[in-house]
Amino acid sequence: MKILVLLIVLTSTLAAADTIRMNKRIITDGDSEGAVMKIAGKPDRRIQLVNKYGAGVGEKWVYYLDTYGAEKTVEITLSGGRVQSITEIRD
């Protein structure tokens, strides 16, 4: 029984979507590029993502934030016009 509960907890944590609060709104996996732009604004940096053949497969939008003196970098990876992942890096 303990193993079953542990498996349920682990799988539910792995399935959790990436989310971040920016400008008092939430951005999450699956949001559109337009929604991200509306909530977060223009990114500080855009990085074109390519596959091993050099074809474009998406973009990584980078935001440099300073909230209450705590600096952090937020990277939002987009593919097919949708958010694929969100990474926060504390500076």
PDB file of C-alpha atoms in Angstrom:
ATOM      1  CA  MET A   1       0.000   0.000   0.000  1.00  0.00           C
ATOM      2  CA  LYS A   2       2.843   2.418   0.853  1.00  0.00           C
ATOM      3  CA  ILE A   3       4.436   1.756  -2.526  1.00  0.00           C
ATOM      4  CA  LEU A   4       1.170   2.538  -4.330  1.00  0.00           C
ATOM      5  CA  VAL A   5       0.792   5.852  -2.493  1.00  0.00           C
ATOM      6  CA  LEU A   6       4.420   6.730  -3.261  1.00  0.00           C
ATOM      7  CA  LEU A   7       3.923   5.962  -6.970  1.00  0.00           C
ATOM      8  CA  ILE A   8       0.795   8.112  -7.124  1.00  0.00           C
ATOM      9  CA  VAL A   9       2.606  11.033  -5.470  1.00  0.00           C
ATOM     10  CA  LEU A  10       5.612  10.720  -7.781  1.00  0.00           C
ATOM     11  CA  THR A  11       3.582  10.522 -10.963  1.00  0.00           C
ATOM     12  CA  SER A  12       1.393  13.462 -10.000  1.00  0.00           C
ATOM     13  CA  THR A  13       4.502  15.574  -9.343  1.00  0.00           C
ATOM     14  CA  LEU A  14       6.071  14.628 -12.654  1.00  0.00           C
ATOM     15  CA  ALA A  15       2.894  15.519 -14.531  1.00  0.00           C
ATOM     16  CA  ALA A  16       2.661  18.988 -12.993  1.00  0.00           C
ATOM     17  CA  ALA A  17       2.790  21.782 -15.544  1.00  0.00           C
ATOM     18  CA  ASP A  18       5.381  24.554 -15.500  1.00  0.00           C
ATOM     19  CA  THR A  19       3.878  27.830 -14.323  1.00  0.00           C
ATOM     20  CA  ILE A  20       5.118  31.271 -13.409  1.00  0.00           C
ATOM     21  CA  ARG A  21       3.497  34.457 -12.175  1.00  0.00           C
ATOM     22  CA  MET A  22       4.455  37.568 -14.124  1.00  0.00           C
ATOM     23  CA  ASN A  23       2.757  40.954 -13.815  1.00  0.00           C
ATOM     24  CA  LYS A  24       0.093  39.515 -11.478  1.00  0.00           C
ATOM     25  CA  ARG A  25      -0.946  36.916 -14.093  1.00  0.00           C
ATOM     26  CA  ILE A  26      -0.054  33.245 -14.632  1.00  0.00           C
ATOM     27  CA  ILE A  27       1.785  31.736 -17.612  1.00  0.00           C
ATOM     28  CA  THR A  28       1.625  27.953 -17.926  1.00  0.00           C
ATOM     29  CA  ASP A  29       2.519  25.126 -20.346  1.00  0.00           C
ATOM     30  CA  GLY A  30       0.320  25.207 -23.417  1.00  0.00           C
ATOM     31  CA  ASP A  31      -0.324  28.964 -23.358  1.00  0.00           C
ATOM     32  CA  SER A  32      -0.081  30.668 -26.742  1.00  0.00           C
ATOM     33  CA  GLU A  33       2.754  32.919 -27.834  1.00  0.00           C
ATOM     34  CA  GLY A  34       0.294  35.824 -27.934  1.00  0.00           C
ATOM     35  CA  ALA A  35      -0.839  35.182 -24.358  1.00  0.00           C
ATOM     36  CA  VAL A  36       2.782  35.189 -23.162  1.00  0.00           C
ATOM     37  CA  MET A  37       3.452  38.448 -25.010  1.00  0.00           C
ATOM     38  CA  LYS A  38       0.316  40.014 -23.504  1.00  0.00           C
ATOM     39  CA  ILE A  39       1.220  38.947 -19.938  1.00  0.00           C
ATOM     40  CA  ALA A  40       5.017  39.249 -19.911  1.00  0.00           C
ATOM     41  CA  GLY A  41       5.644  41.755 -22.678  1.00  0.00           C
ATOM     42  CA  LYS A  42       8.481  41.727 -25.178  1.00  0.00           C
ATOM     43  CA  PRO A  43      11.304  39.381 -24.116  1.00  0.00           C
ATOM     44  CA  ASP A  44      14.722  40.815 -23.301  1.00  0.00           C
ATOM     45  CA  ARG A  45      16.284  38.183 -25.559  1.00  0.00           C
ATOM     46  CA  ARG A  46      15.053  35.689 -28.171  1.00  0.00           C
ATOM     47  CA  ILE A  47      17.028  32.568 -29.000  1.00  0.00           C
ATOM     48  CA  GLN A  48      16.161  30.569 -32.130  1.00  0.00           C
ATOM     49  CA  LEU A  49      16.078  26.810 -31.426  1.00  0.00           C
ATOM     50  CA  VAL A  50      17.138  24.483 -34.249  1.00  0.00           C
ATOM     51  CA  ASN A  51      17.305  20.733 -34.745  1.00  0.00           C
ATOM     52  CA  LYS A  52      20.446  18.864 -35.817  1.00  0.00           C
ATOM     53  CA  TYR A  53      19.726  19.754 -39.464  1.00  0.00           C
ATOM     54  CA  GLY A  54      19.513  23.481 -38.757  1.00  0.00           C
ATOM     55  CA  ALA A  55      15.740  23.749 -39.175  1.00  0.00           C
ATOM     56  CA  GLY A  56      13.939  26.062 -36.767  1.00  0.00           C
ATOM     57  CA  VAL A  57      11.924  24.165 -34.147  1.00  0.00           C
ATOM     58  CA  GLY A  58      11.037  26.952 -31.742  1.00  0.00           C
ATOM     59  CA  GLU A  59      12.259  29.863 -29.682  1.00  0.00           C
ATOM     60  CA  LYS A  60      13.449  30.504 -26.153  1.00  0.00           C
ATOM     61  CA  TRP A  61      12.275  33.826 -24.749  1.00  0.00           C
ATOM     62  CA  VAL A  62      14.434  35.185 -21.955  1.00  0.00           C
ATOM     63  CA  TYR A  63      13.292  37.739 -19.367  1.00  0.00           C
ATOM     64  CA  TYR A  64      15.644  39.351 -16.843  1.00  0.00           C
ATOM     65  CA  LEU A  65      13.583  40.266 -13.779  1.00  0.00           C
ATOM     66  CA  ASP A  66      14.345  42.232 -10.615  1.00  0.00           C
ATOM     67  CA  THR A  67      11.512  41.749  -8.121  1.00  0.00           C
ATOM     68  CA  TYR A  68      11.961  43.327  -4.701  1.00  0.00           C
ATOM     69  CA  GLY A  69      15.740  43.188  -5.064  1.00  0.00           C
ATOM     70  CA  ALA A  70      15.765  39.493  -5.990  1.00  0.00           C
ATOM     71  CA  GLU A  71      17.154  39.091  -9.488  1.00  0.00           C
ATOM     72  CA  LYS A  72      16.148  36.109 -11.611  1.00  0.00           C
ATOM     73  CA  THR A  73      16.111  34.985 -15.213  1.00  0.00           C
ATOM     74  CA  VAL A  74      13.008  33.383 -16.708  1.00  0.00           C
ATOM     75  CA  GLU A  75      13.332  31.267 -19.856  1.00  0.00           C
ATOM     76  CA  ILE A  76      10.136  30.354 -21.702  1.00  0.00           C
ATOM     77  CA  THR A  77      10.549  27.765 -24.450  1.00  0.00           C
ATOM     78  CA  LEU A  78       7.996  27.931 -27.266  1.00  0.00           C
ATOM     79  CA  SER A  79       7.372  25.474 -30.076  1.00  0.00           C
ATOM     80  CA  GLY A  80       4.502  25.496 -32.525  1.00  0.00           C
ATOM     81  CA  GLY A  81       3.345  28.795 -31.033  1.00  0.00           C
ATOM     82  CA  ARG A  82       2.797  27.247 -27.563  1.00  0.00           C
ATOM     83  CA  VAL A  83       4.718  27.217 -24.279  1.00  0.00           C
ATOM     84  CA  GLN A  84       6.640  23.956 -23.879  1.00  0.00           C
ATOM     85  CA  SER A  85       8.591  24.711 -20.701  1.00  0.00           C
ATOM     86  CA  ILE A  86       9.338  27.469 -18.201  1.00  0.00           C
ATOM     87  CA  THR A  87      12.625  27.718 -16.294  1.00  0.00           C
ATOM     88  CA  GLU A  88      13.464  30.144 -13.481  1.00  0.00           C
ATOM     89  CA  ILE A  89      17.106  30.810 -12.659  1.00  0.00           C
ATOM     90  CA  ARG A  90      17.886  32.728  -9.470  1.00  0.00           C
ATOM     91  CA  ASP A  91      20.837  35.053 -10.036  1.00  0.00           C
TER      92      ASP A  91
END
